[in-house]
Amino acid sequence: MIQKRIIGTPINTEAVVKVIEDGYRAWDKLMVTDKLPQMLSVCIDENKNQIVISYDMDKDDIVYGLGESMRGINKRGYIYHSLCADDPNHTEDKVSLYGAHNFLVVQGKENFGLFVDCPGKVIFDIGYTSSSKLEITCESKDANLYYLTGNTPMEIVKEFRELIGRSYIPPKWGMGFGQCRWSYMDENEVTAVADGYQNNGIPVDSIYLDIDYMEAYKDFTLHKERFPEFEDFVHKMKDRGIRLVPIIDAGVKIEKGYDVYEEGVSNDYFCKDEDGNDYVAGVWPGKVHFPDVLNSDVRKWFGQKYRFLTDKGIEGFWNDMNEPAIFYSEKHLKEVFEKIEEYKSKELDIEEFFAFTGMVAGLSNRHKDYETFYHNMDGQKIRHDLVHNLYGFNMTRAAGEALDKIEPHKRMLLFSRASYIGMHRYGGIWTGDNQSWWSHILLSMKQMVGLNMCGFLFVGSDIGGFGSNVTEDLALRFTQWGMFTPLMRNHSAAGTRRQEAYAFERTEDFKNMIRLRYFFLPYLYSEYMKAALRGDMYFRPLAWEFPDDKHATQVEDQLMIGENMMIAPVYTQNATGRYVYLPEEMKMYRFRSPMDVDVDILEKGHHYVECALNEVLVFVRQCSIIPCAGNAMSKEMKNTDTLDDKNLILLVNPNILNGEFKAVEYEMYSDDGFTKDYENPKNLRKITMRDGEILRGKRIN
Ligand code: GLC
């Protein structure tokens, strides 16, 4: 059951799509019934201009959710600020990342979900200040609160997902392997990357173009010297089976004669400063204006601009810097320069010295700057900080809505850096500028459950790590985790060590791991599609699948993918194995390549399992089947278009009762991978294994 409470006069964020008039009763009236948690209270603090929601947690209560955030799958014990932030240092102490996903589920003595639909800053103190207190503070007096009940977290999540609408579905090629790097400077360099993969027999579906493909980092332009025959090049690459995916940034360069700038200025399409002038900030192109994507006319205009690239054969985009990131604001930069002038003529004491360095270091992504510009939300003037978390959502919505018009029958690849719940209907996300750190494999794993709960299914982290120099072993272990994320993209920052799969000595191992991704793709794609169409989870915590197993709630470094597969990636340097917990007896596959594998049955309980650097572990649950591609090792298989999902190899953990084999079944979703006929009943079929078929050798072991 879902109940809604409207506090003040909240703006419509469009996070929610379902209107259930009857289901929404005034929450205050229900406070007296036992349908609501007894200890949940809502207080509106007029003086502080805040809404404070508090709940007394029981000692064993677990809190799930909050999408892209730091720390564990169980969010208890820390504080999180929902405030989209461009911060490339994802250290443990951080309270905000790029997304704002205000949905959580409390499981324990009472089970409930809460969605705080408030687009400004919201603080989730989950047992940080006081270990038994959950306190949520909205820095606003206006919010829509949704309160959901159900017997299990999964039931609550399903209800929530119905409320917020179906998750984005990518083309199947978007789930193939992609290579990216900031600094592929021209056609030749991109061609060399394609050669690096294809000459080594490593499948690849996409190569991403970072800001260097543009002229002076201007959106919807091309660098003519670097990509002189762009359209031809796009098609040449497509003929090789590789799609190019360009980046689009939020800020529009201020430059006389540049059409996007000129049109934006003359139509009043940019965000305004306090005096009504177009707001000026500094990002990659230098000085920019921000398209006011919270306005529907601006969304239509900006969205149609993507046509510049789709007309040239482009079928996918990644939207960046859309928190929006601000390296500096023109106004504050001036203030800092003035202060420096003042400091120059002075003998600085040590306090002043640190005030000076802090002032310069604090120029970027300064919250105060977000209080100095305004949106025109279809007639309503709103200060940016009050709706800050909606910017990335609406930039991506602009693109998504336009791409639907440009290519009504074709799925387009689209993902974003900043996001708010609601954006999950238009695109996926990547988890931003992580680092080549071992801890970031584990962080990425822990983020997936919260993201899936909030509707973000098409997700992944930069494989190998974006910042700092990767090592070969880390890149390989990162790949062994990334091969299970729907978005599988290797990406790194300019100036860091090269980390393409062929850039290391163990190219063969990288090749085998990427081929394994394609091997598992029939299952991964099927589970993705079922999760999207049914409001289900692609990544699930063990605790949800094995609710009676107390120990399973503690496991945060293993994940279920769909119902049948459990993964346990290695994320520690020099480790040649790891501890794994099995909530039931499972079949363990130790893969070195799709055709090189050991198989074992492991009992329920704790195990130390060997897993050398060139190996990856996959566990298959009892009575289940995992369908895999039959041609994942063949030379002809070089991308998703050439992957055979008809002749399957099945990993089977059979159902043997009293020595007698019972049939096992898998409900498999498959389709052409690019049209939108998702609901066609032909897409679903049952794969059934009986004893005889096993003898015909359709499976590995
Ligand atoms: C941002 C993005 C990163 C990109 C870089 C240059 O840092 O997060 O992925 O490579 O900008 O465009």
XYZ file of C-alpha atoms and ligand atoms in Angstrom:
713
model
C 0.000 0.000 0.000
C 1.189 3.510 -0.827
C 0.226 6.647 1.018
C 1.168 10.151 0.079
C 1.498 13.203 2.202
C 1.818 16.625 0.651
C 3.649 19.127 2.804
C 3.490 22.791 1.815
C 3.335 23.443 -1.902
C 5.948 21.189 -3.468
C 6.825 21.549 -7.107
C 6.028 18.630 -9.332
C 9.381 16.925 -9.892
C 7.781 14.311 -12.165
C 9.653 11.596 -10.343
C 6.371 9.777 -9.908
C 4.135 8.674 -12.768
C 1.348 6.769 -11.083
C -1.688 8.530 -9.723
C -3.754 6.323 -7.447
C -6.277 8.818 -6.149
C -7.940 6.337 -3.864
C -4.737 4.913 -2.529
C -3.490 8.332 -1.488
C -5.179 9.378 1.665
C -4.053 12.194 3.865
C -1.227 10.727 5.815
C -1.969 12.701 8.972
C -5.289 10.939 9.292
C -3.573 7.620 9.039
C -1.055 8.446 11.734
C -3.432 6.989 14.277
C -3.852 3.690 12.502
C -1.412 0.851 12.933
C -0.711 0.808 9.189
C 2.027 3.389 9.719
C 5.120 2.764 11.778
C 4.426 3.781 15.301
C 7.589 5.739 15.678
C 7.663 7.698 12.429
C 7.012 11.358 12.973
C 6.998 14.344 10.674
C 7.692 17.793 12.009
C 7.571 21.007 10.043
C 9.936 23.563 11.475
C 8.672 26.938 10.292
C 11.598 28.846 11.760
C 14.318 26.782 10.210
C 12.361 26.271 7.004
C 12.755 22.527 7.308
C 10.849 19.295 7.366
C 12.221 16.718 9.785
C 11.134 13.094 9.598
C 12.282 10.832 12.407
C 12.034 7.190 13.225
C 13.345 5.150 16.143
C 15.232 2.212 14.749
C 15.405 -1.104 16.484
C 18.847 -2.499 17.093
C 18.522 -5.016 14.251
C 16.749 -2.807 11.707
C 18.444 -2.633 8.337
C 18.159 0.349 6.016
C 18.484 -0.184 2.260
C 18.410 2.325 -0.571
C 19.666 5.842 -1.350
C 20.861 4.854 -4.814
C 24.272 6.213 -5.665
C 25.865 6.886 -2.304
C 28.912 5.908 -0.276
C 29.321 3.159 2.292
C 27.424 -0.118 2.548
C 24.398 -1.877 1.117
C 23.021 -1.420 4.629
C 23.111 2.377 4.882
C 22.949 2.365 8.662
C 25.659 4.135 10.649
C 26.391 7.087 8.385
C 25.038 10.392 7.081
C 24.228 11.168 3.449
C 23.422 14.482 1.798
C 21.209 14.198 -1.191
C 22.810 16.881 -3.304
C 24.173 16.148 -6.790
C 27.899 16.868 -6.577
C 30.795 16.815 -9.016
C 33.382 15.340 -6.690
C 36.068 13.092 -8.196
C 37.353 11.858 -4.838
C 35.014 9.141 -3.704
C 36.598 8.603 -0.329
C 34.673 6.936 2.467
C 33.940 10.169 4.258
C 32.038 11.730 1.373
C 28.361 12.460 1.951
C 27.282 13.323 -1.610
C 27.975 11.868 -5.027
C 26.473 12.711 -8.429
C 22.977 11.305 -7.929
C 20.154 12.260 -5.537
C 18.015 9.222 -4.864
C 15.791 9.795 -1.855
C 14.223 6.395 -1.432
C 14.938 3.969 1.389
C 13.465 0.834 2.877
C 13.608 -0.006 6.557
C 13.483 -3.709 7.317
C 13.078 -5.012 10.821
C 10.381 -4.845 13.406
C 8.359 -2.867 10.860
C 8.947 -2.953 7.124
C 8.342 0.207 5.173
C 9.659 2.350 2.371
C 9.897 6.116 2.241
C 10.388 8.344 -0.775
C 11.146 11.950 0.031
C 10.342 13.793 -3.164
C 12.107 17.066 -2.501
C 14.511 18.367 -5.166
C 16.694 20.521 -2.906
C 19.115 19.323 -0.256
C 17.891 16.451 1.928
C 19.995 14.993 4.750
C 19.646 11.340 5.719
C 21.143 10.757 9.134
C 20.853 7.003 9.535
C 22.137 6.310 13.009
C 25.096 8.663 12.585
C 24.281 11.249 15.249
C 22.439 8.798 17.438
C 22.741 5.100 16.671
C 19.034 4.310 16.976
C 17.699 7.407 15.240
C 16.817 7.759 11.590
C 16.411 11.452 10.903
C 15.680 12.934 7.512
C 15.877 16.691 7.111
C 14.609 18.483 4.010
C 16.006 21.970 3.686
C 12.629 23.167 2.514
C 9.086 23.304 3.821
C 7.715 21.748 0.659
C 7.872 18.068 -0.167
C 5.836 15.108 -1.248
C 6.318 12.128 1.009
C 5.418 8.645 -0.103
C 5.109 5.951 2.434
C 5.033 2.333 1.263
C 4.292 -0.855 3.120
C 4.810 -4.475 2.187
C 5.923 -7.711 3.748
C 9.426 -7.730 2.335
C 11.858 -5.142 0.943
C 11.331 -6.694 -2.498
C 7.566 -6.195 -2.280
C 8.067 -2.578 -1.253
C 10.558 -1.978 -4.045
C 8.146 -3.413 -6.605
C 5.432 -1.064 -5.379
C 7.842 1.841 -5.579
C 8.967 0.978 -9.054
C 5.361 0.914 -10.220
C 4.957 4.360 -8.712
C 7.952 5.828 -10.553
C 7.511 4.089 -13.905
C 9.422 1.653 -16.044
C 13.191 1.795 -16.122
C 15.087 2.744 -19.251
C 15.844 -0.061 -21.684
C 19.064 0.239 -23.706
C 19.725 -1.314 -27.095
C 21.384 -4.688 -26.656
C 24.623 -3.356 -28.130
C 24.709 -0.959 -25.149
C 25.218 -4.033 -22.984
C 28.196 -5.115 -25.036
C 31.684 -4.033 -23.999
C 32.605 -0.374 -24.531
C 35.962 1.371 -24.511
C 36.360 4.990 -23.514
C 39.153 7.339 -22.582
C 39.326 11.056 -22.236
C 41.996 11.943 -24.847
C 41.250 9.848 -27.945
C 42.254 12.875 -29.924
C 41.361 12.029 -33.500
C 40.130 9.496 -36.034
C 43.500 7.789 -36.121
C 43.558 7.249 -32.423
C 40.014 5.884 -32.369
C 40.915 3.596 -35.281
C 43.955 2.369 -33.362
C 41.705 1.483 -30.408
C 39.352 -0.447 -32.698
C 42.389 -2.260 -34.166
C 43.771 -2.949 -30.708
C 40.588 -4.800 -29.823
C 39.744 -6.476 -33.083
C 43.289 -7.535 -34.022
C 43.561 -9.210 -30.635
C 40.239 -10.993 -31.029
C 38.630 -9.044 -28.165
C 34.950 -8.291 -28.765
C 33.864 -4.659 -28.514
C 30.557 -2.945 -29.305
C 31.310 0.713 -28.754
C 34.032 3.299 -28.515
C 33.157 6.462 -26.650
C 34.106 9.955 -27.738
C 34.998 12.307 -24.907
C 35.073 16.121 -25.201
C 38.012 16.092 -27.627
C 35.791 15.325 -30.629
C 34.149 18.744 -30.370
C 35.407 22.071 -31.589
C 36.549 23.997 -28.502
C 34.326 21.758 -26.324
C 31.175 23.197 -27.862
C 28.153 20.874 -27.738
C 26.839 19.767 -31.127
C 29.974 20.715 -33.048
C 32.783 18.631 -34.504
C 36.499 19.245 -34.500
C 37.161 19.482 -38.214
C 40.880 18.719 -38.160
C 40.563 15.768 -35.813
C 37.460 14.267 -37.395
C 37.390 15.681 -40.940
C 34.929 13.104 -42.314
C 32.943 12.416 -39.170
C 29.863 10.917 -40.792
C 31.918 8.611 -43.005
C 33.967 7.639 -40.009
C 30.878 6.790 -37.955
C 29.707 4.490 -40.747
C 33.116 2.963 -41.302
C 33.270 2.060 -37.644
C 29.741 0.694 -37.752
C 30.748 -1.523 -40.667
C 33.421 -2.903 -38.372
C 30.714 -3.567 -35.769
C 31.616 -0.657 -33.496
C 29.295 2.217 -32.564
C 30.699 5.599 -31.554
C 29.105 7.213 -28.519
C 29.795 10.947 -28.078
C 29.613 12.942 -24.842
C 27.358 15.993 -24.405
C 28.086 18.486 -21.613
C 25.578 20.693 -19.825
C 27.246 24.099 -20.340
C 26.930 25.929 -23.674
C 30.005 27.927 -24.627
C 29.576 31.674 -24.791
C 30.782 32.498 -28.277
C 29.378 34.941 -30.772
C 28.170 33.205 -33.913
C 27.866 29.731 -32.312
C 24.302 28.712 -33.144
C 23.446 26.968 -29.872
C 24.633 29.994 -27.925
C 22.909 32.522 -30.206
C 19.580 30.666 -30.196
C 19.708 30.200 -26.439
C 20.350 33.894 -25.833
C 17.723 35.177 -28.228
C 15.016 32.852 -26.892
C 15.864 33.329 -23.217
C 16.663 29.639 -22.903
C 19.492 29.990 -20.381
C 19.371 30.170 -16.580
C 19.384 33.752 -15.292
C 21.370 35.455 -12.557
C 19.869 37.700 -9.861
C 19.743 40.640 -12.273
C 18.013 38.716 -15.022
C 21.140 38.304 -17.174
C 22.208 34.925 -18.531
C 24.158 33.254 -15.739
C 27.876 32.756 -16.419
C 29.966 29.861 -15.127
C 33.263 28.301 -16.176
C 33.401 24.639 -17.281
C 35.424 22.778 -19.981
C 34.628 25.211 -22.838
C 35.560 28.219 -20.665
C 32.655 30.567 -19.967
C 29.258 28.952 -20.464
C 25.539 29.446 -19.939
C 23.351 26.623 -18.628
C 20.304 25.697 -20.726
C 17.285 25.967 -18.446
C 16.235 22.349 -18.921
C 13.652 22.665 -16.155
C 11.595 24.545 -18.725
C 9.700 22.370 -21.215
C 10.381 24.641 -24.236
C 14.079 24.577 -23.486
C 14.009 20.801 -23.170
C 12.432 20.524 -26.603
C 14.987 22.882 -28.101
C 18.041 21.328 -26.447
C 16.816 17.792 -27.157
C 16.410 18.461 -30.845
C 20.067 19.521 -30.987
C 21.071 15.857 -30.601
C 19.801 15.473 -34.149
C 23.055 17.074 -35.316
C 24.763 13.823 -34.364
C 21.981 11.281 -34.965
C 21.813 12.599 -38.555
C 25.410 11.444 -38.869
C 24.629 7.921 -37.717
C 25.142 8.258 -33.955
C 22.910 5.993 -31.837
C 23.968 6.776 -28.296
C 25.136 9.541 -25.937
C 26.496 10.141 -22.458
C 25.459 13.362 -20.727
C 28.073 14.876 -18.465
C 28.826 17.772 -16.101
C 25.117 18.061 -15.409
C 24.995 18.480 -11.627
C 25.636 21.098 -13.083
C 29.382 21.167 -12.417
C 30.782 24.669 -11.997
C 34.563 25.111 -12.034
C 33.982 28.749 -11.131
C 31.220 31.292 -11.337
C 32.109 34.548 -13.046
C 30.865 36.561 -10.098
C 32.704 34.689 -7.381
C 35.898 34.508 -9.404
C 35.869 38.301 -9.508
C 35.439 38.430 -5.736
C 38.361 36.052 -5.277
C 40.592 38.127 -7.553
C 39.714 41.238 -5.575
C 40.578 39.484 -2.343
C 43.894 38.325 -3.806
C 44.689 41.933 -4.723
C 44.074 42.816 -1.097
C 46.218 39.934 0.169
C 49.077 40.869 -2.177
C 49.725 44.093 -0.411
C 49.695 42.470 3.027
C 51.988 40.436 5.213
C 49.758 37.301 5.539
C 49.561 35.603 8.899
C 49.008 31.852 8.851
C 45.198 32.071 9.249
C 45.037 34.449 6.314
C 47.288 32.207 4.294
C 44.957 29.235 4.784
C 41.929 31.431 4.151
C 43.604 32.374 0.877
C 44.391 28.793 -0.233
C 40.926 27.628 0.889
C 39.313 30.402 -1.070
C 41.092 29.376 -4.252
C 40.518 25.659 -3.693
C 36.867 26.357 -2.955
C 36.151 28.026 -6.272
C 34.722 24.874 -7.867
C 31.266 23.429 -7.222
C 30.581 25.951 -4.481
C 27.137 25.540 -3.027
C 26.705 29.305 -2.626
C 26.915 29.664 -6.408
C 23.828 27.484 -6.743
C 21.921 30.137 -4.803
C 22.673 32.793 -7.395
C 20.869 31.622 -10.499
C 17.291 30.947 -11.468
C 15.046 28.749 -13.541
C 11.854 29.540 -15.346
C 9.883 26.380 -14.641
C 7.153 26.962 -17.166
C 6.352 30.401 -15.813
C 7.487 29.959 -12.228
C 10.779 31.589 -11.222
C 12.730 29.251 -8.921
C 16.160 29.644 -7.378
C 18.453 26.862 -8.510
C 19.459 25.439 -5.126
C 15.809 24.619 -4.363
C 15.620 22.361 -7.411
C 19.310 21.564 -7.774
C 18.863 17.805 -7.955
C 16.580 18.025 -10.981
C 19.116 19.466 -13.408
C 20.844 16.302 -14.638
C 17.516 14.481 -14.697
C 16.018 17.083 -17.008
C 19.023 17.390 -19.278
C 18.781 13.647 -19.865
C 15.011 13.805 -20.148
C 15.436 16.463 -22.862
C 17.674 14.047 -24.760
C 15.496 11.002 -24.095
C 12.282 12.672 -25.218
C 13.930 14.035 -28.338
C 15.563 10.722 -29.247
C 12.152 9.075 -28.960
C 10.897 11.485 -31.587
C 13.972 11.293 -33.786
C 14.034 7.490 -33.760
C 10.594 6.380 -32.578
C 11.172 2.715 -33.265
C 14.776 2.347 -32.259
C 16.295 2.111 -28.804
C 19.074 4.631 -28.271
C 21.884 4.392 -25.744
C 21.685 7.144 -23.142
C 23.193 7.640 -19.730
C 24.051 10.503 -17.469
C 26.309 11.465 -14.604
C 23.882 13.458 -12.425
C 20.413 12.096 -11.736
C 17.276 12.152 -9.615
C 14.635 9.454 -9.374
C 12.498 9.850 -12.491
C 15.519 10.031 -14.765
C 15.671 6.239 -14.606
C 12.872 6.265 -17.218
C 15.043 8.097 -19.757
C 18.514 6.707 -19.319
C 21.069 4.975 -17.154
C 23.948 6.366 -15.155
C 27.600 5.685 -14.642
C 29.007 6.286 -11.187
C 31.293 9.145 -12.239
C 34.960 9.753 -11.663
C 36.059 6.820 -9.547
C 39.736 5.981 -9.123
C 42.025 3.091 -9.935
C 41.722 1.885 -6.360
C 40.930 -1.617 -5.132
C 38.354 -0.180 -2.756
C 36.425 1.160 -5.725
C 35.584 -2.314 -6.977
C 33.837 -2.971 -3.684
C 32.218 0.472 -3.592
C 30.774 -0.094 -7.035
C 29.346 -3.472 -5.961
C 27.716 -1.910 -2.925
C 26.150 0.890 -4.940
C 24.260 -1.411 -7.266
C 21.521 -2.559 -4.876
C 20.486 0.974 -3.891
C 20.553 2.052 -7.527
C 18.353 -0.827 -8.670
C 15.889 -0.079 -5.880
C 15.547 3.468 -7.188
C 14.867 2.277 -10.753
C 18.390 2.714 -12.110
C 19.056 -0.598 -13.799
C 21.369 0.505 -16.588
C 24.355 1.222 -14.387
C 28.080 0.650 -14.251
C 31.325 2.155 -13.015
C 34.403 3.132 -15.001
C 36.220 -0.191 -15.307
C 39.861 0.096 -14.327
C 39.057 3.336 -12.517
C 38.905 6.810 -14.051
C 41.502 8.751 -12.050
C 45.074 7.687 -11.154
C 47.225 4.976 -12.703
C 45.865 1.484 -12.831
C 47.905 -1.693 -12.450
C 47.377 -4.737 -14.616
C 45.961 -6.881 -11.814
C 43.524 -4.179 -10.717
C 42.325 -3.656 -14.284
C 41.744 -7.389 -14.640
C 39.872 -7.731 -11.340
C 37.835 -4.616 -12.188
C 36.909 -6.225 -15.512
C 35.855 -9.391 -13.687
C 33.365 -7.311 -11.699
C 32.358 -4.990 -14.559
C 31.511 -7.960 -16.774
C 28.321 -8.337 -14.730
C 27.180 -4.693 -14.737
C 24.640 -3.794 -17.437
C 26.851 -0.888 -18.544
C 30.300 -2.396 -19.087
C 32.673 0.405 -19.993
C 36.402 0.819 -19.469
C 37.147 4.546 -19.012
C 40.082 6.607 -17.807
C 41.175 10.190 -17.438
C 43.588 12.007 -19.732
C 47.144 11.743 -18.462
C 46.670 8.454 -16.643
C 48.240 5.163 -17.685
C 46.570 3.511 -20.673
C 44.169 0.784 -19.581
C 42.602 -0.706 -22.694
C 42.359 -4.491 -22.537
C 45.277 -4.836 -24.975
C 47.511 -2.365 -23.133
C 48.850 -4.981 -20.715
C 50.998 -8.110 -20.879
C 48.068 -10.408 -20.068
C 46.002 -9.446 -23.117
C 44.835 -13.046 -23.426
C 43.310 -12.952 -19.938
C 41.498 -9.693 -20.657
C 40.243 -11.189 -23.890
C 38.879 -14.240 -22.084
C 37.142 -12.124 -19.474
C 35.479 -9.878 -22.044
C 34.469 -12.952 -24.039
C 32.924 -14.298 -20.853
C 30.758 -11.190 -20.641
C 29.386 -12.057 -24.067
C 29.059 -15.692 -23.005
C 26.799 -14.697 -20.074
C 24.931 -12.048 -22.051
C 21.828 -14.147 -22.896
C 21.235 -14.546 -19.152
C 22.293 -11.019 -18.170
C 20.150 -9.459 -20.889
C 17.188 -11.678 -20.033
C 17.457 -10.758 -16.345
C 17.844 -7.073 -17.201
C 14.745 -7.067 -19.363
C 12.653 -8.980 -16.858
C 13.768 -6.580 -14.106
C 12.868 -3.561 -16.241
C 9.510 -4.906 -17.373
C 8.449 -6.207 -13.964
C 9.905 -3.575 -11.654
C 12.303 -6.144 -10.329
C 15.925 -6.044 -9.205
C 18.780 -7.121 -11.472
C 21.261 -6.983 -8.574
C 19.884 -8.322 -5.308
C 21.447 -8.572 -1.889
C 21.736 -12.151 -0.635
C 19.564 -11.231 2.337
C 16.548 -10.668 0.079
C 16.823 -14.046 -1.599
C 17.494 -15.929 1.615
C 15.408 -14.047 4.194
C 15.644 -16.746 6.834
C 19.409 -16.833 6.760
C 20.685 -14.444 9.431
C 24.199 -14.514 8.079
C 23.143 -13.504 4.575
C 22.261 -9.988 5.815
C 25.931 -9.473 6.647
C 27.200 -10.270 3.180
C 27.918 -7.140 1.169
C 30.642 -8.390 -1.166
C 28.618 -11.003 -3.020
C 25.530 -10.275 -5.097
C 22.733 -12.186 -6.722
C 22.102 -11.401 -10.373
C 18.481 -12.235 -10.996
C 17.313 -15.352 -9.237
C 19.823 -17.901 -10.397
C 23.315 -16.464 -10.354
C 25.494 -15.414 -7.468
C 28.794 -13.614 -7.985
C 31.700 -13.112 -5.636
C 34.340 -10.932 -7.323
C 37.865 -10.703 -5.949
C 38.653 -7.115 -4.960
C 41.902 -7.431 -3.010
C 45.412 -6.982 -4.356
C 47.552 -10.125 -4.548
C 44.621 -12.324 -3.496
C 44.443 -15.656 -5.287
C 41.098 -16.498 -3.751
C 38.544 -15.239 -1.273
C 36.042 -16.232 1.380
C 32.557 -16.886 0.078
C 29.363 -17.512 1.999
C 26.781 -19.864 0.508
C 23.263 -19.605 1.946
C 22.482 -22.939 0.280
C 24.361 -25.626 -1.625
C 25.352 -24.210 -5.009
C 27.249 -25.218 -8.089
C 30.446 -23.237 -8.502
C 31.986 -22.548 -11.898
C 35.529 -21.233 -12.001
C 35.938 -19.798 -15.483
C 39.196 -18.980 -17.241
C 37.367 -18.538 -20.534
C 33.952 -19.612 -21.815
C 35.452 -23.003 -22.668
C 37.923 -23.418 -19.849
C 36.180 -24.058 -16.568
C 36.239 -26.159 -13.386
C 33.001 -27.109 -11.718
C 32.344 -28.021 -8.112
C 29.406 -28.453 -5.813
C 29.856 -26.423 -2.641
C 27.844 -26.985 0.481
C 25.943 -24.303 2.340
C 28.278 -22.364 4.620
C 31.626 -20.568 4.582
C 34.350 -21.494 2.136
C 37.716 -20.239 1.071
C 37.696 -20.500 -2.696
C 40.729 -20.274 -4.970
C 40.413 -17.741 -7.755
C 43.601 -16.921 -9.634
C 44.046 -13.627 -11.449
C 42.826 -15.118 -14.715
C 39.721 -16.674 -13.164
C 36.209 -15.576 -12.337
C 33.689 -17.316 -10.072
C 30.034 -17.883 -10.868
C 27.656 -19.730 -8.553
C 24.462 -21.313 -9.803
C 21.563 -21.763 -7.397
C 19.827 -25.064 -6.911
C 17.265 -26.171 -9.489
C 18.217 -23.489 -11.920
C 19.589 -22.825 -15.367
C 21.794 -20.071 -16.705
C 21.626 -19.771 -20.491
C 24.885 -18.708 -22.150
C 25.877 -17.900 -25.717
C 27.099 -20.865 -27.726
C 29.579 -18.961 -29.876
C 31.327 -16.748 -27.330
C 34.752 -18.196 -28.208
C 34.367 -18.241 -31.968
C 36.348 -15.808 -34.126
C 33.148 -14.630 -35.799
C 31.735 -13.356 -32.512
C 33.065 -9.817 -32.301
C 30.124 -7.928 -30.798
C 26.484 -8.332 -29.749
C 25.310 -8.335 -33.384
C 27.299 -11.512 -34.019
C 26.476 -13.173 -30.716
C 24.358 -16.285 -31.052
C 21.627 -16.391 -28.439
C 19.756 -19.237 -30.150
C 22.235 -22.069 -29.715
C 22.704 -21.830 -26.031
C 25.047 -23.500 -23.647
C 23.280 -24.074 -20.347
C 24.827 -24.011 -16.921
C 22.537 -26.272 -14.942
C 22.306 -27.010 -11.281
C 19.841 -29.866 -11.554
C 17.032 -30.738 -9.289
C 17.823 -34.210 -8.028
C 15.461 -35.515 -5.392
C 16.104 -38.948 -3.926
C 18.488 -39.657 -6.771
C 15.851 -38.856 -9.349
C 16.226 -35.998 -11.765
C 13.330 -33.542 -11.946
C 12.946 -31.062 -14.771
C 14.356 -27.560 -14.213
C 13.108 -24.478 -15.977
C 14.243 -21.010 -16.919
C 12.028 -18.247 -18.211
C 14.131 -16.609 -20.860
C 13.553 -13.189 -22.343
C 15.125 -12.445 -25.707
C 14.297 -10.054 -28.513
C 16.006 -8.348 -31.453
C 17.726 -5.954 -29.077
C 16.919 -2.713 -30.861
C 13.167 -2.304 -31.482
C 10.710 -1.481 -28.720
C 8.342 -4.421 -28.943
C 9.111 -5.408 -25.364
C 5.715 -6.758 -24.433
C 5.490 -9.239 -27.307
C 4.730 -12.633 -25.728
C 7.147 -14.216 -28.221
C 9.993 -12.627 -26.305
C 9.488 -15.011 -23.425
C 10.110 -18.704 -23.635
C 10.660 -21.503 -21.202
C 13.871 -23.453 -21.283
C 13.298 -26.811 -19.685
C 15.985 -29.369 -18.967
C 15.145 -32.988 -18.484
C 17.558 -35.787 -17.807
C 17.721 -36.964 -21.421
C 18.699 -33.556 -22.728
C 21.575 -33.393 -20.351
C 22.883 -36.589 -21.830
C 22.740 -35.006 -25.265
C 25.409 -32.719 -23.950
C 23.743 -29.338 -24.107
C 25.442 -28.099 -21.011
C 28.797 -27.703 -19.408
C 28.926 -30.313 -16.650
C 34.222 14.412 -16.318
C 33.586 13.051 -16.571
C 34.576 12.134 -17.215
C 35.102 12.772 -18.494
C 35.690 14.132 -18.203
C 36.101 14.882 -19.485
O 35.211 14.328 -15.367
O 33.068 12.494 -15.399
O 34.002 10.889 -17.472
O 36.060 11.944 -19.075
O 34.754 14.943 -17.523
O 35.019 15.069 -20.308
